[in-house]
CSV table of C-alpha atoms in Angstrom, one decimal:
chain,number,residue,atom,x,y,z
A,1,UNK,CA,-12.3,14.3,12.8
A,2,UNK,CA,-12.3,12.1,10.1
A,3,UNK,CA,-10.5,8.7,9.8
A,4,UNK,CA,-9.0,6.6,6.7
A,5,UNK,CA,-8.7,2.5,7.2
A,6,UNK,CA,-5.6,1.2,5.2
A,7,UNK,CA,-5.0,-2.3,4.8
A,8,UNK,CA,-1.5,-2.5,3.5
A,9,UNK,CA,-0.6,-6.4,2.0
A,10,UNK,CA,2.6,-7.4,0.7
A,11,UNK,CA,5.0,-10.6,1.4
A,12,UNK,CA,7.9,-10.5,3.5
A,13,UNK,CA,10.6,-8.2,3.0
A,14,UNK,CA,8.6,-5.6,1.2
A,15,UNK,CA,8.3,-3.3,3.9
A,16,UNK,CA,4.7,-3.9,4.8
A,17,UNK,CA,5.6,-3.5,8.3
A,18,UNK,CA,7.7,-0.6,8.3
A,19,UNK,CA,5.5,1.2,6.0
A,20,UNK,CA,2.8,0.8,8.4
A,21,UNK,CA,4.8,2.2,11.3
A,22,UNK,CA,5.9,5.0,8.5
A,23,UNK,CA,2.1,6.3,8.8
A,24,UNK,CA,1.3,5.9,12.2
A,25,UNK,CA,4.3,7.6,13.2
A,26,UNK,CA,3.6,10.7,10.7
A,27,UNK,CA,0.0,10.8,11.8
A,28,UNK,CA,0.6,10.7,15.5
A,29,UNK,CA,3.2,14.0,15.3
A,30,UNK,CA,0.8,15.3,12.9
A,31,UNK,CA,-1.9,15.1,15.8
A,32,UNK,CA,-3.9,12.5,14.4
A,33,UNK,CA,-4.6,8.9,16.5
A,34,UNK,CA,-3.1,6.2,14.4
A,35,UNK,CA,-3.7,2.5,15.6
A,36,UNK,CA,-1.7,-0.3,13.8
A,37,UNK,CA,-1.9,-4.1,14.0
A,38,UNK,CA,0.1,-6.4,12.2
A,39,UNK,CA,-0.2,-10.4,11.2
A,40,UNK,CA,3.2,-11.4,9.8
A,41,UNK,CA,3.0,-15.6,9.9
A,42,UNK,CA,5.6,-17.0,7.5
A,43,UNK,CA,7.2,-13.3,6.8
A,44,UNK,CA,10.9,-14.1,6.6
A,45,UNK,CA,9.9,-17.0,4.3
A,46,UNK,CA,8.5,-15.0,1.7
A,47,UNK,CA,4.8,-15.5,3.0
A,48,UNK,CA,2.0,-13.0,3.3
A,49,UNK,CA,2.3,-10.2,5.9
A,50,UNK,CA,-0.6,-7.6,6.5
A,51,UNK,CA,-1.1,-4.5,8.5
A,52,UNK,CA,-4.0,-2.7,9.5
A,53,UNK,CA,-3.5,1.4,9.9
A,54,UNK,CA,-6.8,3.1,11.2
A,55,UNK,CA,-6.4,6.8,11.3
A,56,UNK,CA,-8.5,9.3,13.0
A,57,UNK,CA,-11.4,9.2,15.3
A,58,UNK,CA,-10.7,4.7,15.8
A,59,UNK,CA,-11.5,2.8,18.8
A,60,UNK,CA,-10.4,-0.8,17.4
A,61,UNK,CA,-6.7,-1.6,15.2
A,62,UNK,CA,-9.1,-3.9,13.1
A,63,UNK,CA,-10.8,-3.0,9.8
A,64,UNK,CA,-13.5,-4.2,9.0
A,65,UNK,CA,-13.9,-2.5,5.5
A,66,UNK,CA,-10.9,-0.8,3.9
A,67,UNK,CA,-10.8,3.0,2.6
A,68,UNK,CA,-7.2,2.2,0.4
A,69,UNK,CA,-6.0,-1.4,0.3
A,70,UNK,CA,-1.9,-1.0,-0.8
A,71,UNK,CA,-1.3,-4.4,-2.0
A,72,UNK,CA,2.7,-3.9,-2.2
A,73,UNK,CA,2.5,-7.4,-4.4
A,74,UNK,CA,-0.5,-8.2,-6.5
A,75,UNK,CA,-1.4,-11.2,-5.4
A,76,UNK,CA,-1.7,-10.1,-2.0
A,77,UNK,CA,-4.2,-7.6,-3.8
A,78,UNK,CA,-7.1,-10.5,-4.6
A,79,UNK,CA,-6.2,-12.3,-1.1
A,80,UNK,CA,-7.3,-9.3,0.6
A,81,UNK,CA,-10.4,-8.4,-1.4
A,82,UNK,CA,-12.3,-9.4,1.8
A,83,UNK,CA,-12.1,-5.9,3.1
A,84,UNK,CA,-12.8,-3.9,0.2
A,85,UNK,CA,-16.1,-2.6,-1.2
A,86,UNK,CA,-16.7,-0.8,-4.5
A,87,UNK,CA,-15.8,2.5,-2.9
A,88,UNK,CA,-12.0,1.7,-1.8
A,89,UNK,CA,-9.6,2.5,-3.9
A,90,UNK,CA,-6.9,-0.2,-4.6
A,91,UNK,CA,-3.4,0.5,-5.3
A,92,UNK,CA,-1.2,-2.2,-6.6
A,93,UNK,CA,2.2,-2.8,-7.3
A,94,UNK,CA,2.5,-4.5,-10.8
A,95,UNK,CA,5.1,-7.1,-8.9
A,96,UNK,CA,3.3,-10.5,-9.3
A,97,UNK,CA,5.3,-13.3,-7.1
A,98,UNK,CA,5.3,-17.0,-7.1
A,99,UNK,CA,3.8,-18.2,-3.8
A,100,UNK,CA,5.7,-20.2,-1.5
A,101,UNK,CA,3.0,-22.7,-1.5
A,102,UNK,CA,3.9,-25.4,-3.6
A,103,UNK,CA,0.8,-26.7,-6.4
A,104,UNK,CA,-0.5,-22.6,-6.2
A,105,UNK,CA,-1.2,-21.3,-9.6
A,106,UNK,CA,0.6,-18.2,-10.5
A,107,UNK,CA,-1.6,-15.1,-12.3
A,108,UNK,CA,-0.5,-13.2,-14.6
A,109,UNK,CA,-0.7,-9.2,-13.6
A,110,UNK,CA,-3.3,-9.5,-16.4
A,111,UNK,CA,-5.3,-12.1,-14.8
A,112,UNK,CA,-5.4,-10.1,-11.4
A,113,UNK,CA,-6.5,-6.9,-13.1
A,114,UNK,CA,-9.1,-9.3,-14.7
A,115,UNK,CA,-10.3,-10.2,-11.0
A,116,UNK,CA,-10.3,-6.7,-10.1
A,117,UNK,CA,-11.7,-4.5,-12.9
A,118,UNK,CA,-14.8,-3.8,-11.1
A,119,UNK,CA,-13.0,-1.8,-8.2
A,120,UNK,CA,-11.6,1.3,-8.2
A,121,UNK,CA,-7.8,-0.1,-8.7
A,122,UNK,CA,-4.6,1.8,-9.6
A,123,UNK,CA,-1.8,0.2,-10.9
A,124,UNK,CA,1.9,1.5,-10.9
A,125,UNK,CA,5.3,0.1,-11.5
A,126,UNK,CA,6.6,1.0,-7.9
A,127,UNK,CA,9.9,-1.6,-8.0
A,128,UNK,CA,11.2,0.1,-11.4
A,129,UNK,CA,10.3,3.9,-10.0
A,130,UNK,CA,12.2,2.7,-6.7
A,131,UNK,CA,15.5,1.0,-8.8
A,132,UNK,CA,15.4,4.0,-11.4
A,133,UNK,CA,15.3,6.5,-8.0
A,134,UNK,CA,18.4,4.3,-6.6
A,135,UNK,CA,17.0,2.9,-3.6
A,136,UNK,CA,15.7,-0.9,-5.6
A,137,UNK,CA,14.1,-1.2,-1.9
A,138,UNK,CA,12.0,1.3,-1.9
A,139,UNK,CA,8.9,-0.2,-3.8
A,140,UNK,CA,6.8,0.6,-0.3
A,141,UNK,CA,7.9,4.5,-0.5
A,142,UNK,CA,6.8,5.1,-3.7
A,143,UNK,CA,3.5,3.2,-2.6
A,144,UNK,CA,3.3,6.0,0.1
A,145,UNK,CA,3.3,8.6,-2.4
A,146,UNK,CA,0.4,7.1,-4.4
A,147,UNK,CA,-1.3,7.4,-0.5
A,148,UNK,CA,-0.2,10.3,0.2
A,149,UNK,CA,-1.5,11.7,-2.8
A,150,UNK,CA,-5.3,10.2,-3.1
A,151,UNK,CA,-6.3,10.9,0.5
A,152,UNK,CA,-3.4,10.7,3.2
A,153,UNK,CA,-2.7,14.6,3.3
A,154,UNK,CA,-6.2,15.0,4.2
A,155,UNK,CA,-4.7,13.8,7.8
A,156,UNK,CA,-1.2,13.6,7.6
A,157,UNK,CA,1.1,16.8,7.2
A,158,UNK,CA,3.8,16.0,4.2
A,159,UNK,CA,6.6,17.8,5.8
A,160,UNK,CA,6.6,15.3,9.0
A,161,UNK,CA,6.1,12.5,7.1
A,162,UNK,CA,9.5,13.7,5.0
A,163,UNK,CA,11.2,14.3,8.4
A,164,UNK,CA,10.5,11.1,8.6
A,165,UNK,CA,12.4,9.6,5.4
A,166,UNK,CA,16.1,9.1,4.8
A,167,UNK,CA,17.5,11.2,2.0
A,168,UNK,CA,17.1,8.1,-0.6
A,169,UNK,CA,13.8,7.4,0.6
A,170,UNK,CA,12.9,10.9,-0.1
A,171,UNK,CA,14.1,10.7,-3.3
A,172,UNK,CA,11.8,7.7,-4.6
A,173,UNK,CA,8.9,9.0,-2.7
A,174,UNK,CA,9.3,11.9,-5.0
A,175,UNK,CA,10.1,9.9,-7.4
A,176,UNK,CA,6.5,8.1,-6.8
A,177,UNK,CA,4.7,11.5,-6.4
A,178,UNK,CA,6.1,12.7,-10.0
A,179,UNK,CA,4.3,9.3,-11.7
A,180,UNK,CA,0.8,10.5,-10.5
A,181,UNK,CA,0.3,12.7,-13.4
A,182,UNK,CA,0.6,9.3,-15.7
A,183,UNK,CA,-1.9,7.0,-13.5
A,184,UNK,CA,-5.5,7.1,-13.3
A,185,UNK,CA,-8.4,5.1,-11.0
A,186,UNK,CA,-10.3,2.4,-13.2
């Protein structure tokens, strides 16, 4: 069987966490082994939160190298480079945040795609797909999408990941699947 690693980073309140237990859960009733870990320090005060999703034939919740790092913030995107190579493919939300850390420079979305033009990075506008699909929460669904699309539904069956969603949730991850045909891997 094969596997995927996902390292999915965000801040909190983004839906790292849930969007984690989103793909387990689909891949365990699609028959596949899903392990998840999470490190969530200073979440609720708007500090970084990452999960770890290994898919497939896994013995360990840790990655070591990432196939798809989801950086649900873009920041979160360069703090996690650590487990990428030249072969993962990045997908970023354009969101850039100011970090709770006082005296930390803040980059421009420019600056980060500066820092990462020599990986294979997507970018996509996942808060204004999510507030022009009605659900302004649903940045991590359309995120999902992107996954879905460039290498999840190699293991996970799209129908019980639906079954999984709410009916606004379905909406944006639609909504997310439909803005495919505009993006493209650098």
């Amino acid at each position: 069987m094969e596997k995927l690693d996902i390292l999915i980073a965000g801040i909190g309140g983004q839906g790292v966490i849930t969007l984690g237990k989103i793909i387990a859960t689909s891949a365990l009733i699609s028959g596949v082994k899903a392990l998840v870990a999470e490190t969530h320090g200073l979440a609720q005060r708007g500090g970084a939160v990452n999960v770890h999703v290994r898919l497939g034939n896994v013995y360990s919740p840790l990655i070591k190298k990432a196939d798809f790092l989801v950086a649900l913030e873009a920041t979160e995107a360069l703090r996690n480079l650590s487990y990428a190579d030249k072969e993962t493919i990045v997908i970023v939300n354009e969101r850039v945040e100011r970090s709770v850390l006082p005296k930390v420079k803040m980059l421009s979305l420019d600056e980060i795609k500066e820092r990462l033009k020599e990986y294979r990075a997507i970018y996509i506008p996942a808060e204004r797909i999510a507030i022009d699909s009605g659900n302004p929460r649903g940045a991590n669904i359309v995120m999902l999408s992107l996954l879905m699309e460039f290498g999840l539904k190699k293991l996970i069956d799209e129908d019980k990941l639906l079954s999984l969603l709410d009916e606004k949730n379905k909406r944006v991850y639609l909504a997310g699947k439909e803005s495919i045909t505009f993006l493209r891997i650098r």
